[in-house]
Coordinates of C-alpha atoms in Angstrom, one line a residue:
X4 CA 18.9 -203.9 -160.1
X5 CA 21.7 -202.3 -160.8
X6 CA 21.3 -198.2 -161.9
X7 CA 19.7 -198.6 -165.6
X8 CA 20.1 -197.3 -165.5
X9 CA 17.2 -191.9 -167.7
X10 CA 19.2 -190.5 -171.3
X11 CA 20.3 -188.8 -173.7
X12 CA 18.2 -188.6 -176.2
X13 CA 18.1 -187.3 -180.6
X14 CA 16.2 -184.3 -179.9
X15 CA 15.1 -184.8 -176.1
X16 CA 16.6 -181.4 -174.2
X17 CA 16.5 -182.4 -170.0
X18 CA 15.3 -179.5 -167.7
X19 CA 16.2 -175.5 -168.7
X20 CA 19.3 -175.3 -167.2
X21 CA 20.5 -178.0 -169.9
X22 CA 19.3 -176.7 -172.8
X23 CA 20.5 -173.9 -171.2
X24 CA 23.6 -174.4 -171.6
X25 CA 23.0 -176.5 -174.8
X26 CA 22.3 -173.2 -177.2
X27 CA 25.3 -171.3 -174.6
X28 CA 28.0 -173.5 -175.3
X29 CA 27.0 -176.4 -178.1
X30 CA 28.2 -174.3 -180.8
X31 CA 30.5 -174.5 -183.4
X32 CA 31.6 -170.5 -182.4
X33 CA 32.3 -170.9 -178.9
X34 CA 35.4 -173.9 -180.2
X35 CA 36.3 -171.1 -183.1
X36 CA 37.1 -172.5 -186.0
X37 CA 40.5 -171.5 -186.6
X38 CA 41.7 -173.2 -190.0
X39 CA 41.1 -175.5 -192.3
X40 CA 42.0 -178.9 -192.4
X41 CA 41.2 -181.4 -196.0
X42 CA 38.3 -180.1 -195.5
X43 CA 38.0 -180.1 -191.4
X44 CA 37.8 -177.7 -189.3
X45 CA 40.5 -177.5 -187.1
X46 CA 39.4 -176.6 -183.3
X47 CA 41.7 -176.6 -179.6
X48 CA 40.2 -177.4 -176.3
X49 CA 41.7 -175.1 -175.0
X50 CA 45.5 -173.4 -175.8
X51 CA 47.9 -176.4 -175.9
X52 CA 50.0 -175.5 -171.4
X53 CA 53.2 -178.4 -171.2
X54 CA 50.3 -181.2 -171.0
X55 CA 47.1 -179.9 -169.7
X56 CA 44.7 -180.1 -171.8
X57 CA 42.3 -183.0 -172.2
X58 CA 39.4 -183.7 -174.4
X59 CA 36.9 -186.2 -172.8
X60 CA 34.4 -187.9 -175.3
X61 CA 32.1 -189.1 -174.5
X62 CA 30.1 -186.9 -171.5
X63 CA 28.3 -189.8 -169.4
X64 CA 28.7 -190.8 -166.1
X65 CA 31.6 -192.1 -166.7
X66 CA 32.8 -188.7 -169.1
X67 CA 31.3 -185.8 -166.6
X68 CA 33.2 -188.5 -163.4
X69 CA 37.4 -188.1 -165.8
X70 CA 35.7 -184.4 -166.5
X71 CA 35.4 -183.3 -162.3
X72 CA 38.6 -185.2 -161.4
X73 CA 41.0 -183.5 -163.7
X74 CA 39.6 -180.2 -163.4
X75 CA 40.1 -180.5 -159.8
X76 CA 43.9 -181.7 -160.9
X77 CA 44.3 -178.4 -162.7
X78 CA 43.8 -179.5 -166.4
X79 CA 41.8 -177.8 -168.7
X80 CA 39.6 -180.4 -170.4
X81 CA 36.3 -179.9 -173.3
X82 CA 33.9 -182.2 -172.8
X83 CA 32.6 -183.9 -176.4
X84 CA 29.1 -185.4 -175.8
X85 CA 27.1 -187.0 -179.8
X86 CA 24.1 -186.1 -178.6
X87 CA 22.0 -183.1 -177.9
X88 CA 22.2 -182.6 -174.0
X89 CA 25.0 -184.6 -171.2
X90 CA 23.9 -187.3 -168.8
X91 CA 24.1 -190.3 -170.6
X92 CA 21.9 -192.4 -170.1
X93 CA 21.4 -191.4 -166.4
X94 CA 19.6 -188.4 -167.5
X95 CA 15.7 -187.7 -167.1
X96 CA 14.0 -185.7 -170.5
X97 CA 11.1 -183.9 -170.9
X98 CA 8.2 -185.4 -172.6
X99 CA 7.9 -183.0 -175.4
X100 CA 5.1 -181.3 -175.3
X101 CA 4.0 -181.8 -171.8
X102 CA 4.2 -178.6 -169.4
X103 CA 1.2 -176.2 -169.5
X104 CA 0.4 -173.4 -166.8
X105 CA 4.4 -172.5 -166.5
X106 CA 4.3 -176.1 -164.8
X107 CA 7.4 -178.0 -166.0
X108 CA 7.5 -180.8 -168.1
X109 CA 6.2 -184.1 -167.2
X110 CA 10.5 -186.2 -166.4
X111 CA 11.0 -189.4 -169.0
X112 CA 13.7 -190.9 -168.5
X113 CA 15.7 -194.2 -170.0
X114 CA 15.4 -196.4 -166.4
X115 CA 15.1 -195.5 -163.4
X116 CA 17.5 -194.8 -161.0
X117 CA 18.5 -197.4 -158.1
X118 CA 22.2 -196.6 -156.4
X119 CA 22.9 -199.5 -153.5
X120 CA 24.6 -198.9 -150.8
X121 CA 27.4 -200.8 -151.5
X122 CA 28.9 -198.1 -154.7
X123 CA 31.6 -196.4 -152.6
X124 CA 32.7 -194.4 -155.6
X125 CA 30.2 -192.7 -157.5
X126 CA 28.5 -191.8 -154.2
X127 CA 31.4 -190.1 -152.5
X128 CA 31.3 -188.2 -156.5
X129 CA 27.5 -186.5 -155.8
X130 CA 29.0 -185.2 -152.9
X131 CA 31.1 -183.3 -154.3
X132 CA 28.5 -182.0 -155.9
X133 CA 27.8 -178.6 -154.1
X134 CA 23.7 -178.7 -154.7
X135 CA 21.8 -175.4 -153.0
X136 CA 20.7 -176.5 -149.3
X137 CA 22.3 -180.0 -149.2
X138 CA 25.8 -180.3 -146.7
X139 CA 26.2 -183.0 -148.6
X140 CA 25.8 -181.4 -152.3
X141 CA 23.2 -184.5 -154.8
X142 CA 24.7 -187.1 -152.8
X143 CA 22.1 -185.4 -149.4
X144 CA 19.1 -186.4 -152.2
X145 CA 19.2 -190.5 -151.7
X146 CA 16.7 -191.4 -150.7
X147 CA 16.0 -195.5 -149.0
X148 CA 13.3 -197.7 -150.6
X149 CA 12.7 -200.0 -147.0
X150 CA 11.5 -202.6 -148.8
X151 CA 10.9 -204.5 -152.4
X152 CA 8.2 -206.3 -153.9
X153 CA 8.8 -210.1 -156.0
X154 CA 4.5 -209.5 -158.1
X155 CA 3.8 -212.8 -159.4
X156 CA 0.5 -214.0 -161.7
X157 CA -2.2 -216.6 -161.1
X158 CA -3.2 -216.2 -158.3
X159 CA 0.4 -216.4 -157.0
X160 CA 1.0 -214.7 -153.4
X161 CA 3.1 -211.6 -154.1
X162 CA 5.9 -211.8 -151.6
X163 CA 7.0 -208.2 -150.3
X164 CA 10.4 -207.6 -148.2
X165 CA 11.9 -205.5 -145.8
X166 CA 15.3 -205.1 -146.6
X167 CA 15.3 -205.3 -143.0
X168 CA 14.2 -209.6 -142.5
X169 CA 18.6 -209.6 -143.8
X170 CA 19.6 -208.6 -140.2
X171 CA 22.4 -208.1 -139.1
X172 CA 26.4 -209.8 -139.3
X173 CA 26.8 -212.1 -136.8
X174 CA 29.5 -210.1 -135.2
X175 CA 31.9 -212.5 -136.8
X176 CA 31.2 -214.2 -140.0
X177 CA 32.3 -217.8 -139.9
X178 CA 30.3 -219.8 -142.2
X179 CA 27.9 -221.5 -140.9
X180 CA 26.4 -218.4 -139.1
X181 CA 27.0 -217.4 -142.6
X182 CA 24.2 -220.7 -143.8
X183 CA 22.1 -219.7 -140.0
X184 CA 21.8 -217.1 -141.8
X185 CA 20.9 -216.7 -145.1
X186 CA 18.8 -220.1 -144.6
X187 CA 16.8 -218.1 -141.8
X188 CA 16.5 -215.4 -144.4
X189 CA 15.6 -217.1 -147.7
X190 CA 13.6 -219.1 -145.5
X191 CA 11.5 -216.3 -145.0
X192 CA 10.3 -215.6 -148.3
X193 CA 10.5 -218.2 -151.2
X194 CA 8.5 -220.5 -149.0
X195 CA 10.8 -223.4 -150.6
X196 CA 11.9 -226.6 -150.0
X197 CA 14.2 -226.7 -147.4
X198 CA 16.5 -228.8 -149.9
X199 CA 16.0 -226.4 -152.6
X200 CA 17.2 -223.3 -149.5
X201 CA 19.9 -225.8 -148.0
X202 CA 21.8 -226.0 -151.5
X203 CA 21.1 -222.7 -152.1
X204 CA 22.6 -221.2 -149.7
X205 CA 25.3 -223.5 -149.6
X206 CA 26.7 -222.2 -153.6
X207 CA 26.5 -219.2 -152.0
X208 CA 28.7 -220.0 -149.1
X209 CA 30.9 -221.2 -152.3
X210 CA 31.4 -218.1 -153.7
X211 CA 31.8 -216.6 -151.1
X212 CA 34.9 -218.4 -149.2
X213 CA 35.5 -219.1 -154.0
X214 CA 39.3 -217.2 -154.2
X215 CA 40.1 -214.3 -157.2
X216 CA 41.4 -216.8 -159.1
X217 CA 39.1 -219.1 -158.5
X218 CA 36.2 -216.2 -159.3
X219 CA 38.0 -215.6 -162.5
X220 CA 38.6 -218.3 -163.7
X221 CA 36.4 -220.7 -162.8
X222 CA 33.1 -218.3 -161.8
X223 CA 33.6 -216.0 -164.9
X224 CA 33.3 -219.0 -167.7
X225 CA 29.4 -220.6 -165.8
X226 CA 26.5 -219.2 -166.8
X227 CA 24.4 -218.4 -163.0
X228 CA 21.8 -220.5 -164.7
X229 CA 23.9 -223.6 -164.4
X230 CA 26.1 -222.6 -160.6
X231 CA 22.9 -223.1 -159.5
X232 CA 21.7 -226.0 -160.3
X233 CA 18.2 -223.8 -161.6
X234 CA 17.8 -226.3 -164.5
X235 CA 16.9 -229.4 -161.5
X236 CA 14.8 -226.9 -158.8
X237 CA 11.5 -226.6 -159.3
X238 CA 9.8 -223.5 -160.8
X239 CA 9.7 -221.7 -158.2
X240 CA 13.0 -221.7 -157.6
X241 CA 14.3 -220.4 -160.5
X242 CA 11.6 -218.5 -161.1
X243 CA 12.6 -215.9 -157.7
X244 CA 16.5 -217.8 -156.6
X245 CA 17.5 -218.9 -160.4
X246 CA 15.8 -215.7 -162.2
X247 CA 14.3 -212.8 -159.9
X248 CA 17.4 -212.2 -158.2
X249 CA 19.4 -211.3 -161.2
X250 CA 17.0 -209.2 -162.4
X251 CA 16.4 -206.8 -159.2
X252 CA 19.6 -206.9 -158.6
X253 CA 22.1 -206.9 -161.3
X254 CA 19.1 -206.8 -164.7
X255 CA 20.9 -209.6 -166.2
X256 CA 19.8 -212.8 -168.1
X257 CA 20.3 -215.4 -165.8
X258 CA 20.9 -218.4 -168.5
X259 CA 23.8 -216.7 -170.0
X260 CA 25.4 -214.0 -167.5
X261 CA 29.2 -215.2 -166.1
X262 CA 28.0 -216.2 -162.3
X263 CA 31.3 -214.0 -161.3
X264 CA 29.6 -210.8 -163.0
X265 CA 25.8 -212.3 -160.5
X266 CA 27.4 -213.6 -157.6
X267 CA 30.0 -210.2 -157.2
X268 CA 26.9 -208.0 -157.2
X269 CA 25.1 -210.3 -154.5
X270 CA 27.6 -210.5 -152.6
X271 CA 27.8 -206.8 -152.3
X272 CA 24.3 -206.0 -151.8
X273 CA 24.0 -208.7 -148.4
X274 CA 27.1 -207.2 -146.8
X275 CA 24.8 -203.7 -147.5
X276 CA 22.1 -204.9 -146.2
X277 CA 24.2 -207.1 -143.1
X278 CA 25.4 -203.2 -143.1
X279 CA 29.0 -204.3 -143.6
X280 CA 31.6 -202.2 -145.7
X281 CA 28.0 -199.9 -146.7
X282 CA 27.9 -196.6 -148.0
X283 CA 24.2 -196.5 -147.5
X284 CA 21.0 -198.4 -147.3
X285 CA 20.3 -201.0 -149.9
X286 CA 18.0 -199.8 -151.9
X287 CA 18.7 -195.8 -152.9
X288 CA 16.6 -193.6 -155.7
X289 CA 17.0 -189.9 -156.2
X290 CA 14.0 -187.2 -154.7
X291 CA 13.9 -185.5 -157.8
X292 CA 14.2 -186.4 -162.1
X293 CA 18.1 -187.2 -162.4
X294 CA 18.6 -183.2 -164.2
X295 CA 17.4 -182.0 -161.4
X296 CA 18.7 -184.2 -159.0
X297 CA 21.9 -184.2 -160.0
X298 CA 22.8 -184.0 -163.3
X299 CA 22.4 -180.2 -163.9
X300 CA 23.7 -179.4 -160.7
X301 CA 26.6 -181.4 -161.7
X302 CA 26.9 -179.2 -165.5
X303 CA 27.0 -176.0 -163.2
X304 CA 29.7 -177.6 -161.5
X305 CA 32.6 -177.9 -164.7
X306 CA 31.5 -175.2 -165.9
X307 CA 32.1 -173.6 -162.2
X308 CA 35.5 -175.3 -162.6
X309 CA 36.6 -174.6 -166.4
X310 CA 35.2 -177.3 -167.7
X311 CA 34.0 -176.3 -172.0
X312 CA 30.8 -178.3 -173.4
X313 CA 30.1 -179.6 -177.0
X314 CA 27.0 -181.7 -177.5
X315 CA 26.1 -182.9 -180.3
X316 CA 29.0 -182.8 -181.2
X317 CA 30.1 -187.1 -182.3
X318 CA 33.6 -189.0 -183.0
X319 CA 34.0 -190.9 -186.8
X320 CA 38.1 -190.9 -186.2
X321 CA 41.1 -191.2 -183.8
X322 CA 44.0 -189.8 -185.6
X323 CA 47.2 -191.3 -184.9
X324 CA 50.8 -190.9 -185.6
X325 CA 54.1 -191.4 -184.3
X326 CA 52.6 -193.4 -181.5
X327 CA 49.9 -191.1 -179.9
X328 CA 47.1 -189.6 -181.4
X329 CA 46.7 -186.3 -182.9
X330 CA 43.6 -185.3 -183.0
X331 CA 39.8 -186.7 -182.8
X332 CA 37.4 -186.3 -186.3
X333 CA 33.9 -185.1 -185.4
X334 CA 30.7 -183.4 -186.8
X335 CA 29.5 -181.2 -185.0
X336 CA 26.1 -179.5 -184.4
X337 CA 25.3 -178.3 -188.0
X338 CA 26.9 -181.9 -188.6
X339 CA 30.6 -180.1 -190.5
X340 CA 33.5 -181.8 -189.6
X341 CA 35.2 -180.6 -186.9
X342 CA 39.4 -181.7 -185.8
X343 CA 40.2 -181.3 -182.1
X344 CA 43.2 -181.2 -180.4
X345 CA 44.4 -182.1 -176.9
X346 CA 47.1 -183.1 -175.3
X347 CA 45.0 -186.2 -173.6
X348 CA 42.1 -188.6 -174.7
X349 CA 39.8 -190.0 -173.0
X350 CA 37.6 -192.0 -174.2
X351 CA 33.9 -192.2 -172.7
X352 CA 31.1 -193.8 -174.9
X353 CA 29.6 -196.6 -174.2
X354 CA 31.3 -199.9 -176.1
X355 CA 29.6 -200.1 -178.6
X356 CA 30.3 -196.4 -180.1
X357 CA 33.9 -196.7 -178.7
X358 CA 34.4 -199.2 -180.7
X359 CA 33.8 -197.5 -183.3
X360 CA 36.1 -195.0 -183.6
X361 CA 39.1 -197.3 -183.1
X362 CA 40.2 -197.4 -187.2
X363 CA 42.9 -200.2 -187.9
X364 CA 46.1 -197.9 -187.0
X365 CA 45.0 -197.0 -183.5
X366 CA 43.7 -200.8 -183.2
X367 CA 47.0 -202.0 -184.7
X368 CA 48.7 -199.7 -182.0
X369 CA 46.6 -201.7 -179.2
X370 CA 46.0 -204.7 -180.1
X371 CA 44.4 -205.7 -176.9
X372 CA 41.2 -203.1 -178.0
X373 CA 40.2 -205.4 -181.1
X374 CA 39.6 -207.8 -178.0
X375 CA 36.2 -205.4 -177.2
X376 CA 34.3 -206.2 -180.6
X377 CA 33.2 -209.3 -179.0
X378 CA 31.8 -207.6 -175.9
X379 CA 27.7 -207.7 -176.5
X380 CA 24.9 -205.8 -175.5
X381 CA 20.9 -205.3 -175.2
X382 CA 18.4 -204.3 -175.2
X383 CA 17.1 -203.0 -171.9
X384 CA 14.9 -199.5 -171.8
X385 CA 12.4 -197.3 -169.8
X386 CA 8.1 -197.1 -170.4
X387 CA 6.9 -194.4 -167.7
X388 CA 3.4 -194.4 -167.2
X389 CA 2.0 -191.8 -166.0
X390 CA -1.3 -191.1 -163.1
X391 CA -3.9 -189.0 -162.4
X392 CA -3.9 -190.6 -158.3
X393 CA -1.2 -192.0 -156.2
X394 CA -0.1 -194.6 -156.2
X395 CA 2.3 -195.3 -154.2
X396 CA 1.7 -199.2 -154.9
X397 CA 5.0 -199.8 -151.8
X398 CA 8.1 -198.5 -151.3
X399 CA 11.0 -199.7 -153.3
X400 CA 11.1 -202.0 -156.7
X401 CA 8.9 -204.3 -158.1
X402 CA 10.1 -207.3 -159.8
X403 CA 7.2 -208.8 -162.0
X404 CA 8.8 -211.7 -161.7
X405 CA 5.9 -213.7 -164.3
X406 CA 5.4 -211.0 -167.5
X407 CA 7.7 -212.1 -170.4
X408 CA 9.7 -209.3 -171.0
X409 CA 11.5 -209.0 -167.8
X410 CA 9.6 -206.4 -166.4
X411 CA 10.8 -204.4 -162.8
X412 CA 8.7 -200.9 -161.8
X413 CA 8.4 -198.3 -158.9
X414 CA 6.7 -195.6 -158.2
X415 CA 8.5 -192.4 -158.4
X416 CA 6.5 -189.2 -157.3
X417 CA 6.3 -191.2 -153.2
X418 CA 9.6 -190.8 -153.4
X419 CA 10.2 -186.6 -154.3
X420 CA 9.8 -184.6 -150.9
X421 CA 8.8 -181.0 -151.8
X422 CA 7.4 -181.3 -155.2
X423 CA 3.9 -181.6 -155.5
X424 CA 3.0 -182.9 -158.7
X425 CA 0.6 -182.0 -159.9
X426 CA 1.6 -178.6 -159.3
X427 CA 4.9 -178.8 -160.5
X428 CA 4.9 -180.9 -163.7
X429 CA 2.9 -181.3 -166.5
X430 CA -1.1 -180.7 -167.1
X431 CA -2.2 -180.5 -163.9
X432 CA -4.2 -183.6 -163.8
X433 CA -0.5 -185.7 -163.6
X434 CA -0.3 -187.3 -159.5
X435 CA 2.3 -189.6 -160.3
X436 CA 4.8 -191.1 -162.8
X437 CA 5.2 -195.9 -162.5
X438 CA 8.4 -195.7 -164.6
X439 CA 9.1 -198.3 -165.5
X440 CA 12.6 -201.1 -167.6
X441 CA 11.8 -203.8 -169.9
X442 CA 14.7 -205.9 -170.1
X443 CA 13.0 -209.1 -172.7
X444 CA 12.9 -207.1 -176.4
X445 CA 12.0 -210.9 -177.3
X446 CA 9.3 -212.8 -176.1
X447 CA 6.2 -212.7 -176.8
X448 CA 3.7 -211.2 -174.8
X449 CA 0.6 -211.7 -173.2
X450 CA -1.8 -209.1 -175.5
X451 CA -0.9 -209.6 -179.5
X452 CA 1.2 -212.6 -178.7
X453 CA 4.4 -210.3 -180.1
X454 CA 8.1 -209.8 -179.8
X455 CA 8.9 -205.9 -177.8
X456 CA 10.7 -205.6 -180.9
X457 CA 7.5 -207.0 -183.6
X458 CA 5.7 -204.0 -182.1
X459 CA 5.1 -200.8 -182.6
X460 CA 5.4 -198.0 -179.9
X461 CA 1.0 -198.4 -178.9
X462 CA 1.5 -201.3 -179.0
X463 CA 4.5 -201.7 -176.2
X464 CA 2.9 -199.3 -174.4
X465 CA 0.0 -201.5 -173.9
X466 CA 0.9 -204.6 -174.0
X467 CA 3.2 -202.8 -170.2
X468 CA 0.4 -202.0 -169.4
X469 CA -1.0 -205.0 -169.8
X470 CA 1.3 -207.1 -167.8
X471 CA 1.8 -205.7 -165.0
X472 CA -1.5 -205.4 -164.6
X473 CA -2.0 -209.2 -164.8
X474 CA 1.0 -209.6 -161.0
X475 CA -1.1 -205.8 -159.5
X476 CA -4.8 -207.2 -160.1
X477 CA -5.0 -210.8 -159.8
X478 CA -5.3 -211.0 -156.2
X479 CA -8.9 -209.3 -155.5
X480 CA -7.8 -205.3 -155.6
X481 CA -7.3 -203.1 -157.9
X482 CA -4.2 -201.9 -158.2
X483 CA -4.2 -200.3 -161.0
X484 CA -6.7 -199.0 -163.0
X485 CA -7.0 -197.1 -166.9
X486 CA -9.3 -194.6 -166.0
X487 CA -6.0 -193.6 -164.0
X488 CA -4.0 -193.7 -166.7
X489 CA -3.1 -190.5 -168.5
X490 CA 0.0 -190.8 -170.9
X491 CA 2.7 -193.2 -171.3
X492 CA 6.2 -192.0 -172.4
X493 CA 8.5 -194.2 -174.3
X494 CA 13.0 -194.1 -174.2
X495 CA 12.6 -191.8 -178.0
X496 CA 16.0 -194.4 -178.5
X497 CA 13.8 -197.3 -179.6
X498 CA 12.8 -197.2 -183.1
X499 CA 10.2 -199.3 -184.7
X500 CA 8.9 -200.5 -187.2
X501 CA 10.4 -203.1 -190.0
X502 CA 14.5 -202.9 -188.6
X503 CA 14.1 -202.4 -185.0
X504 CA 17.3 -200.0 -182.9
X505 CA 18.2 -198.8 -180.2
X506 CA 20.3 -195.9 -179.8
X507 CA 21.4 -196.4 -176.0
X508 CA 21.8 -200.2 -176.0
X509 CA 23.0 -202.4 -172.4
X510 CA 26.8 -203.7 -172.2
X511 CA 26.4 -207.5 -170.9
X512 CA 27.7 -209.9 -169.3
X513 CA 27.9 -213.6 -170.8
X514 CA 30.1 -215.7 -169.2
X515 CA 32.7 -214.4 -171.2
X516 CA 33.0 -211.5 -170.4
X517 CA 35.7 -210.7 -167.8
X518 CA 38.6 -211.5 -171.1
X519 CA 37.7 -209.6 -173.3
X520 CA 36.6 -205.9 -170.8
X521 CA 39.7 -203.6 -171.4
X522 CA 41.9 -201.9 -168.3
X523 CA 41.2 -198.0 -168.4
X524 CA 44.7 -197.5 -169.6
X525 CA 45.7 -198.1 -173.3
X526 CA 48.9 -199.1 -175.1
X527 CA 48.8 -195.6 -176.6
X528 CA 50.0 -193.6 -174.0
X529 CA 48.3 -190.2 -174.3
X530 CA 44.6 -192.5 -174.3
X531 CA 42.5 -194.1 -172.1
X532 CA 39.6 -195.1 -171.8
X533 CA 36.5 -195.4 -169.0
X534 CA 33.4 -196.5 -169.5
X535 CA 31.1 -199.0 -168.1
X536 CA 32.8 -202.0 -170.1
X537 CA 36.1 -200.6 -168.5
X538 CA 37.2 -203.5 -165.9
X539 CA 36.5 -202.5 -162.5
X540 CA 36.1 -204.3 -159.2
X541 CA 32.1 -204.3 -159.4
X542 CA 32.4 -206.8 -162.4
X543 CA 28.7 -204.7 -164.1
X544 CA 27.4 -202.5 -166.2
X545 CA 26.4 -199.4 -163.7
X546 CA 26.8 -195.5 -162.8
X547 CA 29.5 -197.1 -160.5
X548 CA 31.8 -199.1 -162.9
X549 CA 31.6 -195.6 -165.0
X550 CA 32.9 -194.1 -161.7
X551 CA 36.0 -196.2 -160.9
X552 CA 36.9 -196.2 -164.6
X553 CA 36.7 -192.9 -165.0
X554 CA 39.2 -192.8 -162.1
X555 CA 41.0 -194.8 -163.2
X556 CA 41.7 -193.8 -166.3
X557 CA 42.0 -190.8 -164.9
X558 CA 44.8 -191.7 -162.1
X559 CA 46.6 -193.3 -164.9
X560 CA 45.9 -190.3 -167.1
X561 CA 48.4 -188.6 -164.4
X562 CA 51.3 -191.8 -164.4
X563 CA 51.7 -190.6 -168.3
X564 CA 51.6 -187.1 -167.3
X565 CA 54.4 -186.9 -164.6
X566 CA 51.2 -185.1 -162.5
X567 CA 52.4 -184.6 -158.5
X568 CA 48.8 -184.5 -158.2
X569 CA 46.8 -186.7 -155.3
X570 CA 46.0 -190.2 -157.3
X571 CA 42.5 -190.7 -157.5
X572 CA 40.4 -192.6 -154.7
X573 CA 38.9 -195.5 -155.8
X574 CA 37.1 -198.2 -153.5
X575 CA 36.7 -201.9 -154.0
X576 CA 33.9 -203.9 -152.9
X577 CA 33.6 -204.6 -149.6
X578 CA 35.3 -209.3 -148.9
X579 CA 34.5 -209.3 -145.0
X580 CA 38.1 -210.5 -143.5
X581 CA 36.7 -214.0 -141.3
X582 CA 36.8 -215.0 -144.9
X583 CA 40.1 -214.1 -145.3
X584 CA 42.0 -217.4 -144.2
X585 CA 38.5 -219.3 -147.1
X586 CA 40.3 -217.8 -149.1
X587 CA 43.9 -217.8 -149.3
X588 CA 43.0 -221.9 -147.8
X589 CA 40.9 -221.7 -152.0
X590 CA 43.6 -220.6 -154.1
X591 CA 46.2 -223.2 -152.2
X592 CA 43.4 -225.2 -153.5
X593 CA 42.9 -224.7 -156.4
X594 CA 46.5 -225.2 -156.6
X595 CA 46.3 -228.2 -156.4
X596 CA 43.4 -228.7 -158.9
X597 CA 40.6 -229.1 -156.5
X598 CA 37.2 -228.1 -155.9
X599 CA 36.8 -225.3 -153.1
X600 CA 36.2 -227.1 -149.6
X601 CA 32.1 -226.0 -149.5
X602 CA 31.6 -226.9 -152.8
X603 CA 29.9 -230.1 -152.8
X604 CA 28.8 -230.6 -156.6

């Protein structure tokens, strides 16, 4: 699954470095508010220098990437983040009151990090963030998983898949070679009737040989569940191939998700596993809590490049005059209104927050922004369970495939090299952290018969724990024991009660979403968009998408500013050159109104 991907949360600071940074840079005194404007303090990120000042509105992966690329090119950048800490949904956070005896607080997060090898842009950024002792910067903090598990309930055997079992691609990837390789792989793990495996592999071949126009015009409109004909197949086919794959790799719902979105990432993942066009192994995690391994060093490096940060500053409006954004109106950490001016503005907030800052005048200047109102978000939120004994269930992620709340998990301590959990975190009794993503919040659970949104926080924790035990403890062994459960931590962005809310939702991809995703460059010359909702090659809400969109926004800004600086490299997903001829043929067939040559219906 994709990065789901630690996050900025109300009132929670992740790590001593971030806390110190917030105290140093987060107040209004650092900005030096100087003038009153209709009851609003007026502040500039820096002195104006001929089009070189940039206000980056949002301090998640997209905003930090934009700041990084701009600062390296000599721009004077200030990042404004509405939360009290930086890193967005990618950051880790401290569990309040959990530290004793001089140890660090237990690490919590919005959801576990997952950085597959088919990411190419984010890893480039990681390599450019210095980290003590690492020649490759923060990139050297990535650790490869070796396998994935599909954990079943009801006495059904769990399916454990080593990534090596996919095998390397043949020297020449012909359609026949592709069918043989994928059929062998599916027969190894799926244990399905031969005709169902053959059909599924055939559908993959249709996608691999479809031209870009067919992918965008046809497959974007077809749900993955329909594309794979899951409703007509066995229950195991639906769970393993239609639902299970999408949950593990794409973290979305097969019944509504666009085939273009799902298949794009499956294609990238398979090429990665075959050893083609990849930065590294198919499944990589960090060797420490995210802030320690990545976010804190990144912020430190950006400060060294001259980037300034204002945390607790939320954008409420963008003011337009003369066809350009002249100021952004924000509320600072104390709640006071502030007016920020800059030569250029990069909106790097999640779509559900960004679109609230586009007033009628801004929308009239770029009518395409209104399409973003159709983009959808849903709940996908993390909970961590802290255990008193090491519990490395497998060396990789676990898909609790029959869980009603669509749970995925990973045991983290096994990856945190150089750290002793009991020595370094919590109260000295915690030895491991099982980090869990909950993707389905509207389906009844197995303990209370209630949806996650109807539960209290305590009931959510008990329900998730019960669903994990149901899939891991049902074959005569006890993997998870109540006696070893120390405590839990549910993402504080979730507020449950009569009107449940989630302040950090996931951008999702039902059919037709692609047509409403904006480009990084807007019709307003000095306004640029960056975020995982912006249209980029990966077509999925990921850290990679956020990073690539920021690079696109910076390139558009450089063009607008007439800068001679080198443009950001944006690496597209890998495409097998041997299949290009089939894709060109499909372009011709599409023009004639014919289906793909391998599409048997």
